[in-house]
mmCIF file of C-alpha atoms in Angstrom:
data_model
loop_
_atom_site.group_PDB
_atom_site.id
_atom_site.type_symbol
_atom_site.label_atom_id
_atom_site.label_comp_id
_atom_site.label_asym_id
_atom_site.label_seq_id
_atom_site.Cartn_x
_atom_site.Cartn_y
_atom_site.Cartn_z
ATOM 1 C CA UNK A 186 -8.430 -46.926 105.312
ATOM 2 C CA UNK A 187 -6.652 -43.650 104.783
ATOM 3 C CA UNK A 188 -5.686 -42.445 101.292
ATOM 4 C CA UNK A 189 -2.559 -40.669 100.089
ATOM 5 C CA UNK A 190 -0.830 -39.369 97.067
ATOM 6 C CA UNK A 191 2.768 -38.732 96.492
ATOM 7 C CA UNK A 192 4.428 -35.489 95.500
ATOM 8 C CA UNK A 193 5.398 -34.941 91.789
ATOM 9 C CA UNK A 194 6.786 -32.057 89.791
ATOM 10 C CA UNK A 195 3.431 -31.605 88.064
ATOM 11 C CA UNK A 196 -0.012 -33.214 87.916
ATOM 12 C CA UNK A 197 1.247 -36.034 85.531
ATOM 13 C CA UNK A 198 4.393 -36.984 87.448
ATOM 14 C CA UNK A 199 3.762 -40.295 89.068
ATOM 15 C CA UNK A 200 7.453 -41.430 89.329
ATOM 16 C CA UNK A 201 7.306 -41.906 93.005
ATOM 17 C CA UNK A 202 4.246 -44.235 92.925
ATOM 18 C CA UNK A 203 5.829 -46.150 90.052
ATOM 19 C CA UNK A 204 9.032 -46.531 92.205
ATOM 20 C CA UNK A 205 6.794 -47.978 95.067
ATOM 21 C CA UNK A 206 5.096 -50.519 92.740
ATOM 22 C CA UNK A 207 8.559 -51.508 91.374
ATOM 23 C CA UNK A 208 9.755 -52.077 94.998
ATOM 24 C CA UNK A 209 12.487 -49.351 94.688
ATOM 25 C CA UNK A 210 10.857 -46.755 97.039
ATOM 26 C CA UNK A 211 10.192 -47.986 100.599
ATOM 27 C CA UNK A 212 10.203 -44.597 102.488
ATOM 28 C CA UNK A 213 8.980 -41.167 102.432
ATOM 29 C CA UNK A 214 9.612 -38.040 104.444
ATOM 30 C CA UNK A 215 8.202 -34.559 104.977
ATOM 31 C CA UNK A 216 9.142 -31.637 107.074
ATOM 32 C CA UNK A 217 7.473 -31.918 110.511
ATOM 33 C CA UNK A 218 5.818 -28.418 110.324
ATOM 34 C CA UNK A 219 3.839 -29.778 107.323
ATOM 35 C CA UNK A 220 3.149 -33.202 108.791
ATOM 36 C CA UNK A 221 1.814 -31.611 112.003
ATOM 37 C CA UNK A 222 -0.370 -29.170 110.037
ATOM 38 C CA UNK A 223 -2.535 -32.147 108.759
ATOM 39 C CA UNK A 224 -3.080 -34.412 111.836
ATOM 40 C CA UNK A 225 -5.813 -36.357 109.958
ATOM 41 C CA UNK A 226 -3.139 -37.616 107.614
ATOM 42 C CA UNK A 227 -0.674 -38.697 110.348
ATOM 43 C CA UNK A 228 0.093 -42.386 110.341
ATOM 44 C CA UNK A 229 0.917 -45.061 112.839
ATOM 45 C CA UNK A 230 3.136 -48.156 112.439
ATOM 46 C CA UNK A 231 0.980 -50.961 111.142
ATOM 47 C CA UNK A 232 -1.431 -48.723 109.385
ATOM 48 C CA UNK A 233 -2.339 -49.394 105.821
ATOM 49 C CA UNK A 234 -2.699 -46.540 103.183
ATOM 50 C CA UNK A 235 -4.255 -46.704 99.801
ATOM 51 C CA UNK A 236 -2.035 -44.778 97.295
ATOM 52 C CA UNK A 237 -3.780 -42.970 94.588
ATOM 53 C CA UNK A 238 -2.494 -41.060 91.602
ATOM 54 C CA UNK A 239 -2.873 -37.335 91.232
ATOM 55 C CA UNK A 240 -5.782 -37.960 88.899
ATOM 56 C CA UNK A 241 -7.624 -40.081 91.591
ATOM 57 C CA UNK A 242 -6.816 -43.531 90.354
ATOM 58 C CA UNK A 243 -5.981 -46.275 92.963
ATOM 59 C CA UNK A 244 -2.355 -47.514 92.418
ATOM 60 C CA UNK A 245 -1.486 -49.709 95.373
ATOM 61 C CA UNK A 246 -1.636 -50.266 99.146
ATOM 62 C CA UNK A 247 1.290 -49.763 101.530
ATOM 63 C CA UNK A 248 1.748 -50.568 105.207
ATOM 64 C CA UNK A 249 3.769 -48.269 107.484
ATOM 65 C CA UNK A 250 6.511 -50.356 109.076
ATOM 66 C CA UNK A 251 8.642 -47.668 110.842
ATOM 67 C CA UNK A 252 8.172 -43.948 111.706
ATOM 68 C CA UNK A 253 10.471 -41.415 113.354
ATOM 69 C CA UNK A 254 11.683 -37.875 113.432
ATOM 70 C CA UNK A 255 15.204 -36.740 112.475
ATOM 71 C CA UNK A 256 17.028 -33.479 111.622
ATOM 72 C CA UNK A 257 17.451 -33.086 107.880
ATOM 73 C CA UNK A 258 21.152 -33.058 108.212
ATOM 74 C CA UNK A 259 21.187 -36.404 109.983
ATOM 75 C CA UNK A 260 19.306 -38.688 107.440
ATOM 76 C CA UNK A 261 20.611 -42.258 107.682
ATOM 77 C CA UNK A 262 21.534 -44.684 104.788
ATOM 78 C CA UNK A 263 18.259 -46.694 105.267
ATOM 79 C CA UNK A 264 16.288 -43.544 104.577
ATOM 80 C CA UNK A 265 18.471 -42.592 101.578
ATOM 81 C CA UNK A 266 17.952 -46.076 100.133
ATOM 82 C CA UNK A 267 14.252 -46.092 101.024
ATOM 83 C CA UNK A 268 13.782 -42.903 99.084
ATOM 84 C CA UNK A 269 15.367 -44.563 96.172
ATOM 85 C CA UNK A 270 18.386 -42.207 96.113
ATOM 86 C CA UNK A 271 21.896 -43.385 95.170
ATOM 87 C CA UNK A 272 23.631 -41.119 97.690
ATOM 88 C CA UNK A 273 23.126 -38.701 100.684
ATOM 89 C CA UNK A 274 23.933 -35.905 98.227
ATOM 90 C CA UNK A 275 21.183 -36.975 95.764
ATOM 91 C CA UNK A 276 18.645 -37.289 98.726
ATOM 92 C CA UNK A 277 19.499 -33.663 99.829
ATOM 93 C CA UNK A 278 19.376 -32.209 96.380
ATOM 94 C CA UNK A 279 15.957 -33.857 95.602
ATOM 95 C CA UNK A 280 14.419 -32.779 98.871
ATOM 96 C CA UNK A 281 15.782 -29.215 98.778
ATOM 97 C CA UNK A 282 14.236 -28.917 95.334
ATOM 98 C CA UNK A 283 10.920 -30.341 96.580
ATOM 99 C CA UNK A 284 10.632 -28.385 99.805
ATOM 100 C CA UNK A 285 12.799 -25.287 100.012
ATOM 101 C CA UNK A 286 10.687 -22.750 97.954
ATOM 102 C CA UNK A 287 7.456 -23.690 99.632
ATOM 103 C CA UNK A 288 8.904 -23.539 103.074
ATOM 104 C CA UNK A 289 10.396 -20.110 102.355
ATOM 105 C CA UNK A 290 6.957 -18.884 101.166
ATOM 106 C CA UNK A 291 5.720 -20.003 104.619
ATOM 107 C CA UNK A 292 8.500 -18.065 106.390
ATOM 108 C CA UNK A 293 10.326 -21.180 107.297
ATOM 109 C CA UNK A 294 13.893 -22.288 106.593
ATOM 110 C CA UNK A 295 15.170 -25.675 105.358
ATOM 111 C CA UNK A 296 18.493 -26.410 106.989
ATOM 112 C CA UNK A 297 20.319 -29.300 108.662
ATOM 113 C CA UNK A 298 18.339 -28.787 111.869
ATOM 114 C CA UNK A 299 14.863 -28.803 110.148
ATOM 115 C CA UNK A 300 13.068 -31.776 111.732
ATOM 116 C CA UNK A 301 11.481 -34.127 109.161
ATOM 117 C CA UNK A 302 9.165 -37.093 109.713
ATOM 118 C CA UNK A 303 10.343 -40.353 108.056
ATOM 119 C CA UNK A 304 7.903 -43.224 107.306
ATOM 120 C CA UNK A 305 9.145 -46.556 106.079
ATOM 121 C CA UNK A 306 6.647 -48.795 104.343
ATOM 122 C CA UNK A 307 6.120 -52.037 102.457
ATOM 123 C CA UNK A 308 4.092 -52.580 99.441
ATOM 124 C CA UNK A 309 1.055 -54.693 100.351
ATOM 125 C CA UNK A 310 -0.624 -54.878 96.943
#
């Protein structure tokens, strides 16, 4: 079974995993350029993933239920809700904060046309 961790503002930030366990977060997304750079971490619908904390502790297991690509400027309500955001504006603000500087360092731009990979999931245990 594949393993994964979720982004955080620092090594102690486990907010996203806590939201998964609470049933509030049911989707995740990443710029396609980063997703494609790690083909061994790519997922398929129906695949189970063990979620670990940044300190290496097992936290839960999720199952991928839906996966698709979409331009950053065309995120739908299902993804906004799945990312536990109250609005499209909150989703954009959070993801610009999380991605923009790292993409710039790589010589890439984050704009409405940037393709992202969206994965919806359900908590298994």
